[in-house]
mmCIF file with all atom_site columns, C-alpha atoms in Angstrom:
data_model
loop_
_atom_site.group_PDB
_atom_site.id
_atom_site.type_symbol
_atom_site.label_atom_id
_atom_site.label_alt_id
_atom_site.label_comp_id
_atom_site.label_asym_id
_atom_site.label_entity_id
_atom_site.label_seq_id
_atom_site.pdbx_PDB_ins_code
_atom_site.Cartn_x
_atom_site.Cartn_y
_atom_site.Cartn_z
_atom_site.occupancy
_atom_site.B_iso_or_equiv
_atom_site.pdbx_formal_charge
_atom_site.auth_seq_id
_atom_site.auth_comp_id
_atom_site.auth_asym_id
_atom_site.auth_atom_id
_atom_site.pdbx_PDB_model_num
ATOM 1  C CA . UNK H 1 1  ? 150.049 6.143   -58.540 1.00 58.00 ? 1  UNK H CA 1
ATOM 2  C CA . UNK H 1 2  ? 148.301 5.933   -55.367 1.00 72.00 ? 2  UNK H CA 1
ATOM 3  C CA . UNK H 1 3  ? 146.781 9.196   -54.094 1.00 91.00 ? 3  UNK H CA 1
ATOM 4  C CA . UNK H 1 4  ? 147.825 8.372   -50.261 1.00 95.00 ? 4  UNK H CA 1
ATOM 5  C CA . UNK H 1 5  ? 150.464 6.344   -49.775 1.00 96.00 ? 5  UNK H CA 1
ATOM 6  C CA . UNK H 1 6  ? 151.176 4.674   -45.943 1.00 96.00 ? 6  UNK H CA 1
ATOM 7  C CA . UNK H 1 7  ? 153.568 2.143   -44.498 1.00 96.00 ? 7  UNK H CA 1
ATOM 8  C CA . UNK H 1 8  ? 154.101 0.812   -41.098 1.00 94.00 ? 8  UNK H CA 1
ATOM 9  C CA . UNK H 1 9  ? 156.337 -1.761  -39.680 1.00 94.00 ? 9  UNK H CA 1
ATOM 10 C CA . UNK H 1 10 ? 155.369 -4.213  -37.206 1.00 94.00 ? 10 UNK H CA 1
ATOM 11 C CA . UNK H 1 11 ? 156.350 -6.610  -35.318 1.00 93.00 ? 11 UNK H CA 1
ATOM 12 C CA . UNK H 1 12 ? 153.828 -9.282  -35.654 1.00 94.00 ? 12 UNK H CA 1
ATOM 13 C CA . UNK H 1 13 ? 153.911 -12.475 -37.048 1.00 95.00 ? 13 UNK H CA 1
ATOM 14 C CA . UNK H 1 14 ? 152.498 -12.075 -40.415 1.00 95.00 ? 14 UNK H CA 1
ATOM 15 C CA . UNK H 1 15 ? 149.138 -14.384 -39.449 1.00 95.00 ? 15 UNK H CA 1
ATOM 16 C CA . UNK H 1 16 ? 148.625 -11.435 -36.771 1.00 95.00 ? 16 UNK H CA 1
ATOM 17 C CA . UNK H 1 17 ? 148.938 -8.934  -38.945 1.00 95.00 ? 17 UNK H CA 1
ATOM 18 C CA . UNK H 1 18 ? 146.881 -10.345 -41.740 1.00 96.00 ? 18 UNK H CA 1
ATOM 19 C CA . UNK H 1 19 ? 144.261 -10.709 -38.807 1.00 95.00 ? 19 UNK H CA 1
ATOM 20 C CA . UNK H 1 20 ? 144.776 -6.884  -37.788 1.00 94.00 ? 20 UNK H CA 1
ATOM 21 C CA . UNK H 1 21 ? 144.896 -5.841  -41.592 1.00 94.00 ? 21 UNK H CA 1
ATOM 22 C CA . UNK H 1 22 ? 141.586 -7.401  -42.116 1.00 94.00 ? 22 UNK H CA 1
ATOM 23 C CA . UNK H 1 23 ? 140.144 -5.561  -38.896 1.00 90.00 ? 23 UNK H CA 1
ATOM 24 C CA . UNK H 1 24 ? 140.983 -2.360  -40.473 1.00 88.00 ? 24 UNK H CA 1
ATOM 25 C CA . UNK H 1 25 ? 139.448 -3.422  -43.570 1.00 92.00 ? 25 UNK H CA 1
ATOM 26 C CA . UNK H 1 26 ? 135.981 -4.361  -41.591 1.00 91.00 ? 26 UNK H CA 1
ATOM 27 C CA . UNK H 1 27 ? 135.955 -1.367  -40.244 1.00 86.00 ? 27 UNK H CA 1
ATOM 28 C CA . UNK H 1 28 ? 136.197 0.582   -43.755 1.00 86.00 ? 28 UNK H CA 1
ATOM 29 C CA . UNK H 1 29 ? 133.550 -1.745  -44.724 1.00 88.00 ? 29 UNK H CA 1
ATOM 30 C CA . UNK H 1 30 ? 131.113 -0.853  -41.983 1.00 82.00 ? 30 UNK H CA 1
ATOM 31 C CA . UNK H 1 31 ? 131.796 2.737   -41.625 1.00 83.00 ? 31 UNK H CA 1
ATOM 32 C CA . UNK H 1 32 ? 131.976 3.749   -45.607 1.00 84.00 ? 32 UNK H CA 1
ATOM 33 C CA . UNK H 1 33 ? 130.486 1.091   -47.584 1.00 86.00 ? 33 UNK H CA 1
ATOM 34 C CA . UNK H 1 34 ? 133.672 -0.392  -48.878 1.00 93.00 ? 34 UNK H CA 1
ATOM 35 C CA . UNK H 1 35 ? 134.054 -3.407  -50.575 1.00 95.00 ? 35 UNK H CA 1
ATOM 36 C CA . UNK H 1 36 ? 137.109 -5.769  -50.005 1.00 97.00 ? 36 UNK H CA 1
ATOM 37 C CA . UNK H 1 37 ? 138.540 -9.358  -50.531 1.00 97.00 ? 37 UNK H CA 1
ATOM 38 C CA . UNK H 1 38 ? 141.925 -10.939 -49.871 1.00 98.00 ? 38 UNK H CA 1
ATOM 39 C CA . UNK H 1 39 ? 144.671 -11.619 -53.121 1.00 97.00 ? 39 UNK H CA 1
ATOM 40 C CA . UNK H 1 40 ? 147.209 -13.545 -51.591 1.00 97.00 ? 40 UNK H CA 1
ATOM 41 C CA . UNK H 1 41 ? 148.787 -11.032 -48.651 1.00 97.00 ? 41 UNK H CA 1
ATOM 42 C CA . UNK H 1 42 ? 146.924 -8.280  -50.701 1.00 98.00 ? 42 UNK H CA 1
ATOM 43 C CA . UNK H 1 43 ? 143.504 -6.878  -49.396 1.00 98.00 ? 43 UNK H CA 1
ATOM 44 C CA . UNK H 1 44 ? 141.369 -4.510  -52.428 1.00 98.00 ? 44 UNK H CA 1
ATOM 45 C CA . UNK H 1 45 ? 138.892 -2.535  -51.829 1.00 97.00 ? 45 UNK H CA 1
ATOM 46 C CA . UNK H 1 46 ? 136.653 -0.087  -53.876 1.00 96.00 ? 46 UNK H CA 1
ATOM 47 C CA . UNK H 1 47 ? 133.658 1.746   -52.794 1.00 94.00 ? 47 UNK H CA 1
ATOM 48 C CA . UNK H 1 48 ? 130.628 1.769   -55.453 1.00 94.00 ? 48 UNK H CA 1
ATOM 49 C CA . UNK H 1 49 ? 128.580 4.181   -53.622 1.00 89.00 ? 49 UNK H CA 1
ATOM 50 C CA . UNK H 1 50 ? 128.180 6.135   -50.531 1.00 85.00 ? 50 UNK H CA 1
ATOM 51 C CA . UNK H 1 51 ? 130.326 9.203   -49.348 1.00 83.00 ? 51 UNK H CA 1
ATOM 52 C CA . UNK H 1 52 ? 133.735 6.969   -50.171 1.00 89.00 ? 52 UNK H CA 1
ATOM 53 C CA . UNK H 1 53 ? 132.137 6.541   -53.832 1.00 92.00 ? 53 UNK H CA 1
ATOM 54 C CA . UNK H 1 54 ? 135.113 5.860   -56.259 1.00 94.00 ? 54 UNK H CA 1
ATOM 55 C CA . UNK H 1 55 ? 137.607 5.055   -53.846 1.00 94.00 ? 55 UNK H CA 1
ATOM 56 C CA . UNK H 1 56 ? 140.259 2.687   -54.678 1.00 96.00 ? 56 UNK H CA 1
ATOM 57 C CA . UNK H 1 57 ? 143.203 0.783   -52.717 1.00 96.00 ? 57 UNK H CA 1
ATOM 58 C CA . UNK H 1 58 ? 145.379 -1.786  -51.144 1.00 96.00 ? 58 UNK H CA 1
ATOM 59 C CA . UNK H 1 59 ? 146.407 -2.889  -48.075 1.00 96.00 ? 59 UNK H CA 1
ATOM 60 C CA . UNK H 1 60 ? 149.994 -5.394  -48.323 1.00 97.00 ? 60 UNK H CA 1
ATOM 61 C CA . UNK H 1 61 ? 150.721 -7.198  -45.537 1.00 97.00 ? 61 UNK H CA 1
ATOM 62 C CA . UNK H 1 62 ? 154.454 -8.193  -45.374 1.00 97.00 ? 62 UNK H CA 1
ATOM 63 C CA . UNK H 1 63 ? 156.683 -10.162 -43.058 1.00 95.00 ? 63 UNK H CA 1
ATOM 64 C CA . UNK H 1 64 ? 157.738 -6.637  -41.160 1.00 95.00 ? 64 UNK H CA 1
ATOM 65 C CA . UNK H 1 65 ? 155.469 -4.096  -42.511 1.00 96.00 ? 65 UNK H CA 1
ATOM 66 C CA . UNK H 1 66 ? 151.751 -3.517  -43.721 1.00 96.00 ? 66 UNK H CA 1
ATOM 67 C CA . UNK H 1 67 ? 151.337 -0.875  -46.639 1.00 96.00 ? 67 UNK H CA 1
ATOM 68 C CA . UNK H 1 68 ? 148.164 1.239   -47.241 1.00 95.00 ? 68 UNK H CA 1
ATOM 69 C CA . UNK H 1 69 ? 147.556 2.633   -50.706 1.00 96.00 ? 69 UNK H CA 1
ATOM 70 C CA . UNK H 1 70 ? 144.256 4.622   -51.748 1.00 95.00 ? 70 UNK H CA 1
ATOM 71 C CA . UNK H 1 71 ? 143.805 6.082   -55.131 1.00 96.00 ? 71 UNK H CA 1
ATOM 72 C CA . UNK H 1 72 ? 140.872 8.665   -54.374 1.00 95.00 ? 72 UNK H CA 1
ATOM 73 C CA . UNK H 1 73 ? 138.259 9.934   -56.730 1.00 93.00 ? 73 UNK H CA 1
ATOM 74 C CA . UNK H 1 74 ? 138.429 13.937  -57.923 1.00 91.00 ? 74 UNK H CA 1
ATOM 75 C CA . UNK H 1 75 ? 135.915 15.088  -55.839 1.00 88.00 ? 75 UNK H CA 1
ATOM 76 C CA . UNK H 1 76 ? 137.423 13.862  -52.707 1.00 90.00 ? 76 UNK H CA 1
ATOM 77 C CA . UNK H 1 77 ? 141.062 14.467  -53.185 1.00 92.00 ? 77 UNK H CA 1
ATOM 78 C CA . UNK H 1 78 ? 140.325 18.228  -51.556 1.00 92.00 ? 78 UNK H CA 1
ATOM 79 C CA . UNK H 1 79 ? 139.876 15.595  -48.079 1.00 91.00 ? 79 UNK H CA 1
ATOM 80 C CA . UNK H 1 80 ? 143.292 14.147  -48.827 1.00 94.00 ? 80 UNK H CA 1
ATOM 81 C CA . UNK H 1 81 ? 144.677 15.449  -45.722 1.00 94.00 ? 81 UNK H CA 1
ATOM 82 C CA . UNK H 1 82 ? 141.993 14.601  -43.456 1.00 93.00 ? 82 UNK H CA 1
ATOM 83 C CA . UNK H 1 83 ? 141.654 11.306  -44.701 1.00 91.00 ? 83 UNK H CA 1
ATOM 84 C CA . UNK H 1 84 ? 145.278 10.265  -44.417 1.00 94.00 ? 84 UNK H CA 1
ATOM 85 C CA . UNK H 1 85 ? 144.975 11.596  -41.089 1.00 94.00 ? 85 UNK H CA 1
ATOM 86 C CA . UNK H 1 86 ? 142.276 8.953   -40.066 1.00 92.00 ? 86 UNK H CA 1
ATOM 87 C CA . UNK H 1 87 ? 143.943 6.005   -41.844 1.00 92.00 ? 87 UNK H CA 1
ATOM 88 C CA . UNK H 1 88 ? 147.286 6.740   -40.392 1.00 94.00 ? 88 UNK H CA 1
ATOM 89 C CA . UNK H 1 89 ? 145.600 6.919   -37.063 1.00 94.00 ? 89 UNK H CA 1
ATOM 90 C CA . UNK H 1 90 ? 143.416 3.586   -37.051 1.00 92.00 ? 90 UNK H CA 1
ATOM 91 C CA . UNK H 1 91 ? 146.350 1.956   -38.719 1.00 92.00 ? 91 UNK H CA 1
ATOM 92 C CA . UNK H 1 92 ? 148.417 2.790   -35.852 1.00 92.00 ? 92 UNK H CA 1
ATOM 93 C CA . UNK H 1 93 ? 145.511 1.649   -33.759 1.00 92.00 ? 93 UNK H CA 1
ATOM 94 C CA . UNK H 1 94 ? 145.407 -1.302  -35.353 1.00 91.00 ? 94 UNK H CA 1
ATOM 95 C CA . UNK H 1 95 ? 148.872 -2.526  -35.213 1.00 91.00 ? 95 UNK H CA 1
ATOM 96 C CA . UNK H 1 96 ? 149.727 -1.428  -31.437 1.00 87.00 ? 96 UNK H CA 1
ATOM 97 C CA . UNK H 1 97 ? 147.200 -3.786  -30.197 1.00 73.00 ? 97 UNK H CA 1
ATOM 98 C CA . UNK H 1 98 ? 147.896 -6.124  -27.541 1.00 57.00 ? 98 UNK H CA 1
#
């Protein structure tokens, strides 16, 4: 079961908002050292080191909705709150693009 737990709906076609998913996912990668790679309509990502170290999760892009789910180690679930509070915030970024 996934520590944090976000969905939005969009409504972008779902090209756009595999596009806008991946941004997201960039931005993980260049901020925290996280690791990703598309499945399908399914981005993973892990981060083997650095201060995400441990850190687990999925992003699902559907037809009308994108879903975010992070599984985080021990020693960060204490952040929980604050880091919810960023992903909910550049997801929202993300998706209200023009």
């Amino acid at each position: 079961m996934a520590t944090i737990d976000i969905r939005r709906q969009h409504a972008l076609t779902k090209d756009e908002a595999r596009k806008r998913a991946e941004e997201l996912a960039r931005g993980m990668e260049d901020k925290l050292g996280i690791q990703w790679r598309w499945d399908g309509d399914v981005i993973r990502f892990e981060a083997p080191g650095g201060a995400a170290k441990g850190t687990k999760g999925l992003v699902r892009v559907e037809a009308s909705s994108v879903n975010v789910e992070i599984d985080l180690p021990f020693l960060l679930k204490a952040m929980k709150g604050m880091v919810e509070s960023r992903v909910n915030e550049k997801l929202d970024a993300v998706l209200a693009k023009a």
